[in-house]
PDB file of C-alpha atoms in Angstrom:
ATOM      1  CA  MET A 136     -22.492   2.278   9.336  1.00  0.00           C
ATOM      2  CA  LEU A 137     -21.298   4.056  12.750  1.00  0.00           C
ATOM      3  CA  THR A 138     -18.847   1.003  12.719  1.00  0.00           C
ATOM      4  CA  GLY A 139     -17.827   0.996   9.137  1.00  0.00           C
ATOM      5  CA  MET A 140     -16.793   4.425   9.112  1.00  0.00           C
ATOM      6  CA  ILE A 141     -14.636   4.263  12.386  1.00  0.00           C
ATOM      7  CA  LEU A 142     -13.098   1.015  11.056  1.00  0.00           C
ATOM      8  CA  GLY A 143     -12.464   3.652   7.307  1.00  0.00           C
ATOM      9  CA  VAL A 144     -11.074   6.417   9.726  1.00  0.00           C
ATOM     10  CA  LEU A 145      -8.527   3.579  11.322  1.00  0.00           C
ATOM     11  CA  VAL A 146      -7.677   2.244   7.755  1.00  0.00           C
ATOM     12  CA  GLY A 147      -6.789   5.956   6.217  1.00  0.00           C
ATOM     13  CA  ILE A 148      -4.625   6.804   9.278  1.00  0.00           C
ATOM     14  CA  VAL A 149      -2.799   4.182   8.877  1.00  0.00           C
ATOM     15  CA  LEU A 150      -2.174   4.903   5.180  1.00  0.00           C
ATOM     16  CA  GLY A 151      -1.488   8.174   6.237  1.00  0.00           C
ATOM     17  CA  LEU A 152       0.913   7.200   8.617  1.00  0.00           C
ATOM     18  CA  THR A 153       2.682   4.436   6.824  1.00  0.00           C
ATOM     19  CA  GLY A 154       2.074   5.569   3.436  1.00  0.00           C
ATOM     20  CA  ALA A 155       1.608   1.739   3.343  1.00  0.00           C
ATOM     21  CA  GLY A 156      -0.016  -0.462   5.424  1.00  0.00           C
ATOM     22  CA  GLY A 157      -3.507   1.096   5.348  1.00  0.00           C
ATOM     23  CA  GLY A 158      -4.635  -1.300   2.333  1.00  0.00           C
ATOM     24  CA  ILE A 159      -3.470  -4.554   3.606  1.00  0.00           C
ATOM     25  CA  LEU A 160      -5.731  -4.139   6.292  1.00  0.00           C
ATOM     26  CA  ALA A 161      -8.480  -2.532   4.719  1.00  0.00           C
ATOM     27  CA  ILE A 162     -10.329  -6.279   3.725  1.00  0.00           C
ATOM     28  CA  PRO A 163      -9.238  -7.687   7.346  1.00  0.00           C
ATOM     29  CA  ALA A 164     -11.649  -4.469   8.376  1.00  0.00           C
ATOM     30  CA  LEU A 165     -14.368  -4.996   6.227  1.00  0.00           C
ATOM     31  CA  THR A 166     -14.245  -8.564   6.283  1.00  0.00           C
ATOM     32  CA  LEU A 167     -13.420  -9.441  10.245  1.00  0.00           C
ATOM     33  CA  GLY A 168     -15.215  -6.056  11.164  1.00  0.00           C
ATOM     34  CA  LEU A 169     -18.371  -6.389   8.958  1.00  0.00           C
ATOM     35  CA  GLY A 170     -19.083  -9.668   8.853  1.00  0.00           C
ATOM     36  CA  TRP A 171     -18.343  -9.180   4.755  1.00  0.00           C
ATOM     37  CA  PRO A 172     -17.157 -12.138   2.222  1.00  0.00           C
ATOM     38  CA  MET A 173     -13.954 -11.544   0.321  1.00  0.00           C
ATOM     39  CA  THR A 174     -15.625 -10.554  -2.789  1.00  0.00           C
ATOM     40  CA  GLN A 175     -17.621  -7.831  -1.577  1.00  0.00           C
ATOM     41  CA  ALA A 176     -14.557  -6.362   0.289  1.00  0.00           C
ATOM     42  CA  VAL A 177     -12.153  -5.876  -2.562  1.00  0.00           C
ATOM     43  CA  PRO A 178     -13.640  -3.687  -4.392  1.00  0.00           C
ATOM     44  CA  VAL A 179     -14.619  -1.440  -1.387  1.00  0.00           C
ATOM     45  CA  ALA A 180     -11.205  -1.663  -0.053  1.00  0.00           C
ATOM     46  CA  LEU A 181      -9.428  -1.068  -3.367  1.00  0.00           C
ATOM     47  CA  ILE A 182     -11.554   2.403  -4.167  1.00  0.00           C
ATOM     48  CA  ALA A 183     -10.778   3.175  -0.067  1.00  0.00           C
ATOM     49  CA  VAL A 184      -7.482   2.409  -0.179  1.00  0.00           C
ATOM     50  CA  GLY A 185      -7.118   4.109  -4.020  1.00  0.00           C
ATOM     51  CA  THR A 186      -9.324   7.346  -2.908  1.00  0.00           C
ATOM     52  CA  ALA A 187      -6.996   8.126   0.288  1.00  0.00           C
ATOM     53  CA  ALA A 188      -4.151   7.039  -1.357  1.00  0.00           C
ATOM     54  CA  ALA A 189      -4.638   9.964  -3.950  1.00  0.00           C
ATOM     55  CA  VAL A 190      -5.544  12.296  -1.429  1.00  0.00           C
ATOM     56  CA  GLY A 191      -2.054  12.151  -0.050  1.00  0.00           C
ATOM     57  CA  ALA A 192      -0.377  11.977  -3.205  1.00  0.00           C
ATOM     58  CA  VAL A 193      -2.088  15.500  -4.315  1.00  0.00           C
ATOM     59  CA  GLY A 194      -0.779  16.832  -0.575  1.00  0.00           C
ATOM     60  CA  ALA A 195       3.227  15.539  -1.766  1.00  0.00           C
ATOM     61  CA  TRP A 196       2.919  16.356  -5.470  1.00  0.00           C
ATOM     62  CA  ARG A 197       2.942  19.959  -4.551  1.00  0.00           C
ATOM     63  CA  GLN A 198       5.771  19.379  -1.676  1.00  0.00           C
ATOM     64  CA  GLY A 199       7.704  18.370  -4.815  1.00  0.00           C
ATOM     65  CA  LEU A 200       8.040  14.653  -2.821  1.00  0.00           C
ATOM     66  CA  VAL A 201       6.557  12.523  -6.132  1.00  0.00           C
ATOM     67  CA  ARG A 202       8.757  10.583  -8.606  1.00  0.00           C
ATOM     68  CA  TYR A 203       6.147  10.848 -11.099  1.00  0.00           C
ATOM     69  CA  ARG A 204       8.118   8.894 -13.960  1.00  0.00           C
ATOM     70  CA  ALA A 205       8.701   5.989 -11.684  1.00  0.00           C
ATOM     71  CA  ALA A 206       5.217   6.054  -9.898  1.00  0.00           C
ATOM     72  CA  LEU A 207       3.521   5.894 -13.701  1.00  0.00           C
ATOM     73  CA  LEU A 208       5.584   2.845 -14.704  1.00  0.00           C
ATOM     74  CA  MET A 209       4.867   0.941 -11.680  1.00  0.00           C
ATOM     75  CA  ALA A 210       0.867   1.924 -12.108  1.00  0.00           C
ATOM     76  CA  VAL A 211       0.936   1.113 -15.609  1.00  0.00           C
ATOM     77  CA  LEU A 212       2.479  -1.816 -15.208  1.00  0.00           C
ATOM     78  CA  GLY A 213       0.454  -2.720 -12.085  1.00  0.00           C
ATOM     79  CA  ALA A 214      -2.799  -2.464 -14.210  1.00  0.00           C
ATOM     80  CA  ALA A 215      -1.854  -4.080 -16.882  1.00  0.00           C
ATOM     81  CA  VAL A 216      -1.610  -7.122 -14.204  1.00  0.00           C
ATOM     82  CA  SER A 217      -4.340  -6.756 -11.919  1.00  0.00           C
ATOM     83  CA  PRO A 218      -6.652  -7.994 -14.097  1.00  0.00           C
ATOM     84  CA  LEU A 219      -4.860 -11.358 -13.841  1.00  0.00           C
ATOM     85  CA  GLY A 220      -5.285 -11.245 -10.181  1.00  0.00           C
ATOM     86  CA  LEU A 221      -8.930 -10.611  -9.898  1.00  0.00           C
ATOM     87  CA  ARG A 222      -9.593 -14.164 -12.507  1.00  0.00           C
ATOM     88  CA  LEU A 223      -7.674 -15.712 -10.202  1.00  0.00           C
ATOM     89  CA  ALA A 224      -9.547 -14.376  -7.487  1.00  0.00           C
ATOM     90  CA  ALA A 225     -12.443 -15.496  -8.859  1.00  0.00           C
ATOM     91  CA  ARG A 226     -11.430 -18.939  -9.337  1.00  0.00           C
ATOM     92  CA  LEU A 227     -10.026 -19.664  -5.662  1.00  0.00           C
ATOM     93  CA  PRO A 228     -11.952 -20.425  -2.603  1.00  0.00           C
ATOM     94  CA  GLU A 229     -12.738 -17.375  -0.497  1.00  0.00           C
ATOM     95  CA  SER A 230     -11.126 -19.809   2.571  1.00  0.00           C
ATOM     96  CA  LEU A 231      -7.865 -19.673   1.021  1.00  0.00           C
ATOM     97  CA  LEU A 232      -8.016 -16.650  -0.334  1.00  0.00           C
ATOM     98  CA  ALA A 233      -8.399 -15.889   3.466  1.00  0.00           C
ATOM     99  CA  ALA A 234      -5.390 -17.779   4.483  1.00  0.00           C
ATOM    100  CA  MET A 235      -3.179 -16.142   1.955  1.00  0.00           C
ATOM    101  CA  LEU A 236      -3.824 -12.489   3.265  1.00  0.00           C
ATOM    102  CA  GLY A 237      -3.057 -14.014   6.829  1.00  0.00           C
ATOM    103  CA  ALA A 238      -0.201 -15.368   5.948  1.00  0.00           C
ATOM    104  CA  LEU A 239       0.873 -11.906   4.486  1.00  0.00           C
ATOM    105  CA  LEU A 240       0.079 -10.109   6.727  1.00  0.00           C
ATOM    106  CA  LEU A 241       2.217 -12.413   9.140  1.00  0.00           C
ATOM    107  CA  PHE A 242       5.063 -11.880   6.671  1.00  0.00           C
ATOM    108  CA  ILE A 243       4.529  -8.009   6.723  1.00  0.00           C
ATOM    109  CA  ALA A 244       4.547  -8.215  10.981  1.00  0.00           C
ATOM    110  CA  LEU A 245       7.170  -9.805  10.875  1.00  0.00           C
ATOM    111  CA  ARG A 246       9.332  -7.726   8.244  1.00  0.00           C
ATOM    112  CA  THR A 247       8.403  -4.850   9.958  1.00  0.00           C
ATOM    113  CA  LEU A 248       9.847  -5.922  13.557  1.00  0.00           C
ATOM    114  CA  LEU A 249      12.825  -6.509  11.994  1.00  0.00           C
ATOM    115  CA  ALA A 250      13.104  -3.343   9.996  1.00  0.00           C
ATOM    116  CA  THR A 251      12.727  -1.496  13.476  1.00  0.00           C
ATOM    117  CA  ARG A 252      16.578  -2.602  14.025  1.00  0.00           C
ATOM    118  CA  ARG A 253      18.165  -2.578  10.586  1.00  0.00           C
ATOM    119  CA  SER A 254      19.923   0.152   9.581  1.00  0.00           C
ATOM    120  CA  THR A 255      19.145   4.228   9.588  1.00  0.00           C
ATOM    121  CA  GLU A 256      18.279   5.996   6.298  1.00  0.00           C
ATOM    122  CA  ASP A 257      21.790   7.792   6.064  1.00  0.00           C
ATOM    123  CA  GLU A 258      23.474   4.292   5.918  1.00  0.00           C
ATOM    124  CA  ARG A 259      20.534   2.700   3.926  1.00  0.00           C
ATOM    125  CA  LEU A 260      21.029   5.660   1.108  1.00  0.00           C
ATOM    126  CA  GLY A 261      24.548   5.088   1.375  1.00  0.00           C
ATOM    127  CA  ARG A 262      24.176   1.605  -0.307  1.00  0.00           C
ATOM    128  CA  SER A 263      24.581   1.098  -3.973  1.00  0.00           C
ATOM    129  CA  ALA A 264      21.109   1.031  -5.621  1.00  0.00           C
ATOM    130  CA  ASN A 265      19.485  -0.177  -9.048  1.00  0.00           C
ATOM    131  CA  CYS A 266      18.316   3.139  -9.152  1.00  0.00           C
ATOM    132  CA  VAL A 267      19.728   6.195  -8.335  1.00  0.00           C
ATOM    133  CA  LEU A 268      19.751   9.662  -8.264  1.00  0.00           C
ATOM    134  CA  ASP A 269      21.428  11.954 -10.234  1.00  0.00           C
ATOM    135  CA  PRO A 270      23.581  14.161  -7.939  1.00  0.00           C
ATOM    136  CA  CYS A 271      23.059  17.668 -10.159  1.00  0.00           C
ATOM    137  CA  THR A 272      19.194  17.136 -11.225  1.00  0.00           C
ATOM    138  CA  GLY A 273      17.882  15.271  -8.523  1.00  0.00           C
ATOM    139  CA  ARG A 274      15.759  13.231 -10.905  1.00  0.00           C
ATOM    140  CA  LEU A 275      16.548   9.437 -11.465  1.00  0.00           C
ATOM    141  CA  CYS A 276      19.022   8.411 -13.790  1.00  0.00           C
ATOM    142  CA  TRP A 277      17.090   5.951 -15.948  1.00  0.00           C
ATOM    143  CA  ASN A 278      18.762   3.235 -17.829  1.00  0.00           C
ATOM    144  CA  LEU A 279      17.404  -0.743 -18.528  1.00  0.00           C
ATOM    145  CA  LYS A 280      18.322  -1.713 -14.948  1.00  0.00           C
ATOM    146  CA  CYS A 281      15.874   0.537 -13.339  1.00  0.00           C
ATOM    147  CA  SER A 282      13.019   0.683 -15.721  1.00  0.00           C
ATOM    148  CA  ALA A 283      13.311  -3.081 -15.473  1.00  0.00           C
ATOM    149  CA  THR A 284      13.112  -2.889 -11.347  1.00  0.00           C
ATOM    150  CA  LEU A 285      10.315  -0.397 -11.603  1.00  0.00           C
ATOM    151  CA  ALA A 286       8.647  -2.631 -14.032  1.00  0.00           C
ATOM    152  CA  ALA A 287       9.059  -5.161 -11.596  1.00  0.00           C
ATOM    153  CA  ILE A 288       7.845  -3.978  -9.013  1.00  0.00           C
ATOM    154  CA  GLY A 289       4.626  -2.947 -10.410  1.00  0.00           C
ATOM    155  CA  SER A 290       3.633  -5.598 -11.965  1.00  0.00           C
ATOM    156  CA  LEU A 291       3.781  -7.729  -8.426  1.00  0.00           C
ATOM    157  CA  SER A 292       1.930  -4.788  -6.715  1.00  0.00           C
ATOM    158  CA  GLY A 293      -0.986  -5.120  -9.511  1.00  0.00           C
ATOM    159  CA  LEU A 294      -1.349  -9.435  -9.140  1.00  0.00           C
ATOM    160  CA  LEU A 295      -1.622  -8.571  -5.430  1.00  0.00           C
ATOM    161  CA  SER A 296      -4.311  -5.706  -6.207  1.00  0.00           C
ATOM    162  CA  GLY A 297      -6.057  -7.996  -8.154  1.00  0.00           C
ATOM    163  CA  LEU A 298      -5.372 -11.468  -6.006  1.00  0.00           C
ATOM    164  CA  LEU A 299      -6.098  -9.822  -2.114  1.00  0.00           C
ATOM    165  CA  GLY A 300      -7.572  -6.554  -2.653  1.00  0.00           C
ATOM    166  CA  VAL A 301      -4.576  -4.805  -1.157  1.00  0.00           C
ATOM    167  CA  GLY A 302      -3.544  -1.691  -2.344  1.00  0.00           C
ATOM    168  CA  GLY A 303       0.355  -2.652  -2.848  1.00  0.00           C
ATOM    169  CA  GLY A 304       1.983  -0.371  -1.134  1.00  0.00           C
ATOM    170  CA  PHE A 305       3.277  -2.591   1.537  1.00  0.00           C
ATOM    171  CA  LEU A 306       5.280  -3.811  -0.923  1.00  0.00           C
ATOM    172  CA  LEU A 307       6.025  -0.674  -3.191  1.00  0.00           C
ATOM    173  CA  VAL A 308       7.612   1.477   0.296  1.00  0.00           C
ATOM    174  CA  PRO A 309      10.174  -1.571   1.160  1.00  0.00           C
ATOM    175  CA  ALA A 310      11.052  -2.496  -2.641  1.00  0.00           C
ATOM    176  CA  LEU A 311      11.633   1.454  -2.941  1.00  0.00           C
ATOM    177  CA  GLN A 312      13.424   1.823  -0.139  1.00  0.00           C
ATOM    178  CA  GLN A 313      15.992  -1.205  -1.158  1.00  0.00           C
ATOM    179  CA  PHE A 314      16.132  -0.478  -5.123  1.00  0.00           C
ATOM    180  CA  THR A 315      16.361   2.812  -4.546  1.00  0.00           C
ATOM    181  CA  ASN A 316      18.214   5.828  -3.230  1.00  0.00           C
ATOM    182  CA  VAL A 317      15.208   8.024  -2.947  1.00  0.00           C
ATOM    183  CA  ARG A 318      14.736   9.467   0.331  1.00  0.00           C
ATOM    184  CA  LEU A 319      11.899   7.923   2.549  1.00  0.00           C
ATOM    185  CA  ASN A 320       9.727  10.885   2.491  1.00  0.00           C
ATOM    186  CA  GLY A 321      10.013  10.509  -1.348  1.00  0.00           C
ATOM    187  CA  VAL A 322       9.496   6.999  -1.354  1.00  0.00           C
ATOM    188  CA  ILE A 323       6.125   7.130   0.407  1.00  0.00           C
ATOM    189  CA  ALA A 324       4.703  10.056  -1.639  1.00  0.00           C
ATOM    190  CA  THR A 325       5.501   8.059  -4.852  1.00  0.00           C
ATOM    191  CA  SER A 326       3.918   4.911  -3.516  1.00  0.00           C
ATOM    192  CA  LEU A 327       0.862   6.782  -2.357  1.00  0.00           C
ATOM    193  CA  MET A 328       0.613   8.088  -6.648  1.00  0.00           C
ATOM    194  CA  ALA A 329       1.511   4.334  -7.951  1.00  0.00           C
ATOM    195  CA  MET A 330      -1.095   3.392  -5.112  1.00  0.00           C
ATOM    196  CA  ALA A 331      -3.878   5.280  -6.522  1.00  0.00           C
ATOM    197  CA  LEU A 332      -3.333   4.486 -10.034  1.00  0.00           C
ATOM    198  CA  VAL A 333      -3.169   0.893  -9.675  1.00  0.00           C
ATOM    199  CA  SER A 334      -5.622   0.681  -6.986  1.00  0.00           C
ATOM    200  CA  GLY A 335      -8.732   2.958  -9.077  1.00  0.00           C
ATOM    201  CA  SER A 336      -7.477   0.665 -11.914  1.00  0.00           C
ATOM    202  CA  THR A 337      -7.973  -2.906  -9.854  1.00  0.00           C
ATOM    203  CA  ALA A 338     -11.422  -0.898  -8.685  1.00  0.00           C
ATOM    204  CA  VAL A 339     -12.501  -0.299 -11.965  1.00  0.00           C
ATOM    205  CA  SER A 340     -12.197  -3.636 -13.426  1.00  0.00           C
ATOM    206  CA  ALA A 341     -14.245  -5.076 -10.304  1.00  0.00           C
ATOM    207  CA  ILE A 342     -16.826  -3.245 -11.173  1.00  0.00           C
ATOM    208  CA  TYR A 343     -16.636  -3.467 -14.634  1.00  0.00           C
ATOM    209  CA  ALA A 344     -17.188  -7.769 -13.737  1.00  0.00           C
ATOM    210  CA  GLY A 345     -20.209  -7.189 -11.839  1.00  0.00           C
ATOM    211  CA  ALA A 346     -18.832  -5.911  -8.052  1.00  0.00           C
ATOM    212  CA  SER A 347     -21.166  -3.496  -6.343  1.00  0.00           C
ATOM    213  CA  ILE A 348     -20.600  -0.716  -4.051  1.00  0.00           C
ATOM    214  CA  ASP A 349     -23.502  -0.199  -1.312  1.00  0.00           C
ATOM    215  CA  PRO A 350     -24.029   2.913   0.672  1.00  0.00           C
ATOM    216  CA  LEU A 351     -22.196   1.548   3.745  1.00  0.00           C
ATOM    217  CA  GLY A 352     -19.368   0.989   1.397  1.00  0.00           C
ATOM    218  CA  ILE A 353     -19.040   4.080   0.026  1.00  0.00           C
ATOM    219  CA  GLY A 354     -19.027   5.668   4.119  1.00  0.00           C
ATOM    220  CA  PHE A 355     -15.974   3.673   4.976  1.00  0.00           C
ATOM    221  CA  VAL A 356     -14.701   5.131   1.559  1.00  0.00           C
ATOM    222  CA  ALA A 357     -15.389   8.458   2.814  1.00  0.00           C
ATOM    223  CA  ALA A 358     -14.374   7.836   6.103  1.00  0.00           C
ATOM    224  CA  SER A 359     -10.796   6.142   4.981  1.00  0.00           C
ATOM    225  CA  VAL A 360     -10.015   9.883   3.308  1.00  0.00           C
ATOM    226  CA  ILE A 361     -10.791  11.420   6.616  1.00  0.00           C
ATOM    227  CA  GLY A 362      -8.252   9.290   8.182  1.00  0.00           C
ATOM    228  CA  MET A 363      -5.937   9.855   5.446  1.00  0.00           C
ATOM    229  CA  LEU A 364      -5.930  13.607   6.383  1.00  0.00           C
ATOM    230  CA  VAL A 365      -5.135  12.702  10.019  1.00  0.00           C
ATOM    231  CA  GLY A 366      -2.606  10.526   9.175  1.00  0.00           C
ATOM    232  CA  ARG A 367      -0.243  12.747   7.547  1.00  0.00           C
ATOM    233  CA  ARG A 368      -0.504  15.204  10.607  1.00  0.00           C
ATOM    234  CA  LEU A 369       0.465  12.460  12.929  1.00  0.00           C
ATOM    235  CA  LEU A 370       3.192  11.849  11.243  1.00  0.00           C
ATOM    236  CA  SER A 371       5.787  14.438  12.022  1.00  0.00           C
ATOM    237  CA  ARG A 372       4.538  14.276  15.848  1.00  0.00           C
ATOM    238  CA  LEU A 373       4.460  10.249  16.461  1.00  0.00           C
ATOM    239  CA  PRO A 374       8.476   8.500  16.605  1.00  0.00           C
ATOM    240  CA  THR A 375       8.860   6.576  13.562  1.00  0.00           C
ATOM    241  CA  ARG A 376       9.665   3.218  16.000  1.00  0.00           C
ATOM    242  CA  PHE A 377       6.206   3.632  17.872  1.00  0.00           C
ATOM    243  CA  ILE A 378       4.349   3.747  14.269  1.00  0.00           C
ATOM    244  CA  GLN A 379       6.379   0.606  12.977  1.00  0.00           C
ATOM    245  CA  LEU A 380       5.670  -1.418  16.400  1.00  0.00           C
ATOM    246  CA  GLY A 381       2.094  -0.503  16.499  1.00  0.00           C
ATOM    247  CA  PHE A 382       1.846  -1.340  12.689  1.00  0.00           C
ATOM    248  CA  THR A 383       3.508  -4.607  13.496  1.00  0.00           C
ATOM    249  CA  GLY A 384       0.447  -5.340  16.148  1.00  0.00           C
ATOM    250  CA  LEU A 385      -2.183  -4.855  14.270  1.00  0.00           C
ATOM    251  CA  CYS A 386      -0.925  -7.069  11.108  1.00  0.00           C
ATOM    252  CA  ALA A 387      -0.216  -9.810  13.454  1.00  0.00           C
ATOM    253  CA  VAL A 388      -3.876  -9.529  15.205  1.00  0.00           C
ATOM    254  CA  ALA A 389      -5.625  -9.554  11.695  1.00  0.00           C
ATOM    255  CA  ALA A 390      -3.364 -12.530  10.632  1.00  0.00           C
ATOM    256  CA  ALA A 391      -3.989 -14.552  13.638  1.00  0.00           C
ATOM    257  CA  SER A 392      -8.011 -13.402  13.444  1.00  0.00           C
ATOM    258  CA  LEU A 393      -8.066 -14.312   9.155  1.00  0.00           C
ATOM    259  CA  LEU A 394      -6.478 -17.645   9.761  1.00  0.00           C
ATOM    260  CA  ILE A 395      -8.454 -19.113  13.072  1.00  0.00           C
ATOM    261  CA  ARG A 396     -11.884 -18.129  11.627  1.00  0.00           C
ATOM    262  CA  PRO A 397     -14.147 -20.703  10.471  1.00  0.00           C
TER     263      PRO A 397
END
């Protein structure tokens, strides 16, 4: 039980610091740290990520940072597509799912490492984007291009949530940074709301399909919420580069463990 609680806190801290990485590390924490099979780990990871993300999103909502229309659109499409990912996962061998998750982690580690050398946020906001903010109202300008972009992001996030049990934030945050001119704190806040909704709906689908949560899983979920609160407090005290490099190292270690395990 203690190991599960510690791992839950660590996952929550990473989620609070990055707005993205906790979900992608929840499955390795459960499969490698506790020795659970993927089928047992997926619903617990989704509930943990969804609950922790919801706590973070509530705090961000109070600060007026959440782009709730964008989050709702992505969440609705993600929830609609996630059952397809669950059905695919049920038909694939666990070794293949673990290898896919390991490869995804390696990709994310490389992307995060490269991101430390890219342009500053002010330079990013100066680029053209598919979804832009109205300078008068401060809200997104909704058109076909913007709606289609957010719908595609949400759909892919939902598919991966069902297939690999990840929260989707690892995709939502960089995608929103790439295709919108919303500032990073707003990107993370919007990502947390969408993650909470997509992860929650996917977890419900998994439980409806027969998955169960034991007391250790409930403890992991509770610990992840505590970790989220700690991570949000640490966010303003740690340099961004330090957070990025630390996250890169965690992803690389988890990926190697998944890919070389028997």
